[in-house]
Short mmCIF file of C-alpha atoms in Angstrom, two decimals:
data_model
loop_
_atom_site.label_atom_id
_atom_site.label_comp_id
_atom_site.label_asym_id
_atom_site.label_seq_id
_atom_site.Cartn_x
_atom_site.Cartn_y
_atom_site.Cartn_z
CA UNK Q 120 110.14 91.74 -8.06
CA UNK Q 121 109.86 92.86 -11.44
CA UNK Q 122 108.09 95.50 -11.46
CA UNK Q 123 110.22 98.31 -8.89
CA UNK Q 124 107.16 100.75 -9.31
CA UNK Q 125 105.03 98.54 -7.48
CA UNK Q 126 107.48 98.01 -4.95
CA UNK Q 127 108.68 101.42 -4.35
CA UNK Q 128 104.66 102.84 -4.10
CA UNK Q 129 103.46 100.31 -1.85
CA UNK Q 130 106.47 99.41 0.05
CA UNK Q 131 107.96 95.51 0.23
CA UNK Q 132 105.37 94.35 2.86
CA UNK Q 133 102.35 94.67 0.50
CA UNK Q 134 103.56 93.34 -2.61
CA UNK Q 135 104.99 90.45 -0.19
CA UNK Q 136 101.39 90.22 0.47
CA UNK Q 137 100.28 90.35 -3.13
CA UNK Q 138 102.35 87.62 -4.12
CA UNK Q 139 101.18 85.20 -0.30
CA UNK Q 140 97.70 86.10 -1.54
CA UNK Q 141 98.37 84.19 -4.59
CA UNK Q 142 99.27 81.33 -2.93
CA UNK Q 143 102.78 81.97 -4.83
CA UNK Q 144 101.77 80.56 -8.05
CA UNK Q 145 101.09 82.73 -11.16
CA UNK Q 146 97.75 83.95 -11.71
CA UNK Q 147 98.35 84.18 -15.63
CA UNK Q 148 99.40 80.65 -16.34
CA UNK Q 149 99.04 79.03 -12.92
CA UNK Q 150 103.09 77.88 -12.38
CA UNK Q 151 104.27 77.59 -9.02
CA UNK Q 152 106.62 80.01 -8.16
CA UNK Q 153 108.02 78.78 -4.68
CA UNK Q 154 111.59 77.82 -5.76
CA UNK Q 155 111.58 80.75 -8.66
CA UNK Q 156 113.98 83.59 -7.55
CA UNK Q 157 112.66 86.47 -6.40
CA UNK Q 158 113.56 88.90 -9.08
CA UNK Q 159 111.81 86.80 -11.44
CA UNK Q 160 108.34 87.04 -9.35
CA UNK Q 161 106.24 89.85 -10.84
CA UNK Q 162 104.35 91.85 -9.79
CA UNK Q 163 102.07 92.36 -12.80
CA UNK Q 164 98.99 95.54 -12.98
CA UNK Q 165 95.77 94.07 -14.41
CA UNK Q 166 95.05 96.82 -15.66
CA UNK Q 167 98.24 98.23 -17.55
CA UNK Q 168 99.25 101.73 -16.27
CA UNK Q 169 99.52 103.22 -19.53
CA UNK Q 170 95.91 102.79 -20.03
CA UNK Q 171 94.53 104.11 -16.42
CA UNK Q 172 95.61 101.24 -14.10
CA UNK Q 173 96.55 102.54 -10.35
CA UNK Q 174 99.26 100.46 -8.26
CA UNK Q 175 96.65 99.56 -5.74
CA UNK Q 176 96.12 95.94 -4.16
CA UNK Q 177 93.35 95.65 -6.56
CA UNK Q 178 95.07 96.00 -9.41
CA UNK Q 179 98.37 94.01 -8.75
CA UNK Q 180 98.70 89.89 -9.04
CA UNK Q 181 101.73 87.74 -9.31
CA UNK Q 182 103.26 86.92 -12.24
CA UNK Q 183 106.17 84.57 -13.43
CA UNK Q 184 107.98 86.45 -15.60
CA UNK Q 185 107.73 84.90 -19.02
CA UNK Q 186 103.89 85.75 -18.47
CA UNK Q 187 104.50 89.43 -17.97
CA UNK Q 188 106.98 89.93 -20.01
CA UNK Q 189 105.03 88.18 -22.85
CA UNK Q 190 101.89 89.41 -22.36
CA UNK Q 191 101.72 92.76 -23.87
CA UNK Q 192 98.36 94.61 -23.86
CA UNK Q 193 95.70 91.17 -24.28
CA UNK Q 194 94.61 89.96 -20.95
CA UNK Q 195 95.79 86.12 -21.79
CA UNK Q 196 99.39 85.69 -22.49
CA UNK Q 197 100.55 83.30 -24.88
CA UNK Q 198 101.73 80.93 -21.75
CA UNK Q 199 98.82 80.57 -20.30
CA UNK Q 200 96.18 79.69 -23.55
CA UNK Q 201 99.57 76.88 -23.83
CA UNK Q 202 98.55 76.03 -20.46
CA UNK Q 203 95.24 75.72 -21.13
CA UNK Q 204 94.02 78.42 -19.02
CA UNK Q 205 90.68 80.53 -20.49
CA UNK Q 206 90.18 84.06 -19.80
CA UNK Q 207 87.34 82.91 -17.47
CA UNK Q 208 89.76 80.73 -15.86
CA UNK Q 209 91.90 84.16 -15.66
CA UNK Q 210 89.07 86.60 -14.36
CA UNK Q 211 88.16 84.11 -11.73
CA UNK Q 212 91.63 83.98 -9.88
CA UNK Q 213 92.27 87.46 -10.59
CA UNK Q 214 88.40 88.47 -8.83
CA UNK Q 215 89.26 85.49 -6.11
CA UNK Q 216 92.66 87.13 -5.21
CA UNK Q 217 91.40 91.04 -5.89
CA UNK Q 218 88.91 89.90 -3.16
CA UNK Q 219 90.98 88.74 -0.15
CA UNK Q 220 92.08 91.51 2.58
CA UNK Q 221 95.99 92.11 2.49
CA UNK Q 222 95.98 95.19 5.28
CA UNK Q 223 97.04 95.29 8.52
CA UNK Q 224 95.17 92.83 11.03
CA UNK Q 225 94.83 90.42 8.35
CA UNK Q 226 96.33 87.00 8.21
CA UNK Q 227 98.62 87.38 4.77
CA UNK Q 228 99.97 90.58 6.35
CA UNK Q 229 101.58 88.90 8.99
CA UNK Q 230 102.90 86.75 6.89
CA UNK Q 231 104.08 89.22 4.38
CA UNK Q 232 106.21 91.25 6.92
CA UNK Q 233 108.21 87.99 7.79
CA UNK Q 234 108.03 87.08 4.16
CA UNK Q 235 109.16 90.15 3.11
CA UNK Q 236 112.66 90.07 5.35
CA UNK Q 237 113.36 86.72 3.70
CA UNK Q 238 112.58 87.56 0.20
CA UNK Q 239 114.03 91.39 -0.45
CA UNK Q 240 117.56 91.39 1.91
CA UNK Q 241 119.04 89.55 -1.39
CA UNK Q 242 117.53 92.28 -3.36
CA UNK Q 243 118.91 95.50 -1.29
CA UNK Q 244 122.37 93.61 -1.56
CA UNK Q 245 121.94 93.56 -5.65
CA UNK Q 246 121.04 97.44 -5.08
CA UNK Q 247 123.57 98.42 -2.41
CA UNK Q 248 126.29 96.36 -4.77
CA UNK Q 249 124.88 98.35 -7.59
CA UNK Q 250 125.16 101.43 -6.04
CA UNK Q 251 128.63 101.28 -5.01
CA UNK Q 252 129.66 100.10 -8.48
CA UNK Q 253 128.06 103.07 -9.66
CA UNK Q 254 129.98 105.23 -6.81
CA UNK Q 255 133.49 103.98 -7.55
CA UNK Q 256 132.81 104.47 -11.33
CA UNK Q 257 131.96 107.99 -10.44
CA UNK Q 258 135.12 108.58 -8.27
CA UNK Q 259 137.28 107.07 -10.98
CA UNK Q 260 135.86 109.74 -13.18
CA UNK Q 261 136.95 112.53 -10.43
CA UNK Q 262 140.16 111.25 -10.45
CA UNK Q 263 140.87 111.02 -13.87
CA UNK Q 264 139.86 114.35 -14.12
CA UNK Q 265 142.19 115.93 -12.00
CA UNK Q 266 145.38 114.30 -13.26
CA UNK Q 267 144.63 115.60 -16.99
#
């Protein structure tokens, strides 16, 4: 998931559901995303935060990352006028997805919470890896520090 924000405000379940309501393809440029990595799925605001965009259900859609990454502040990224996509293209599968219910009781969320133990126990490894990395590095230090 690129975008940690996202995750961390609306917990793994939802953005799983974000990216099942998508039908795991990318809503910029239309590539299917099924066999792409997880950490290179996006989660992508529509509306940037810097300029007033909330991370709501509404405002999130799935994104490969080239698309993200490259997009900047225009609605179309590069990818996806090479694609062929228009921004009416765009604003259609963006209104489509906005429009489908991703809450509890709803099809995609059960989905999601099963999708959601497949696709982030590879990520809390990365993090828990990370994390103890980041421990031992700071127990070296306390070490070092006592034989000077």
């Amino acid at each position: 998931m690129g975008d940690w924000s996202a995750q961390n405000r609306l917990g793994p379940v939802a953005v799983a559901a974000i990216h099942l309501r998508a039908d795991l393809r990318c809503t910029w440029c239309g590539s299917d995303l099924t066999r792409t990595p997880v950490r290179f799925r996006h989660t992508d605001h529509v509306i940037p935060r810097r300029k007033g965009g909330k991370d709501i259900p509404s405002n999130l859609i799935l994104a490969c990352h080239r698309c993200n990454i490259g997009r900047g502040d225009g609605l179309l990224p590069l990818r996806a006028q090479l694609r062929g996509r228009t921004e009416a293209q765009v604003r259609a599968e963006i209104r489509r997805q906005t429009s489908i219910a991703i809450g509890p009781g709803s099809e995609i969320h059960a989905r999601a919470v099963l999708a959601a133990w497949r696709w982030w126990p590879d990520q809390l490894l990365r993090r828990s890896r990370a994390r103890a990395a980041y421990l031992d590095r700071q127990a070296f230090g306390f070490f070092e520090g006592l034989a000077a």
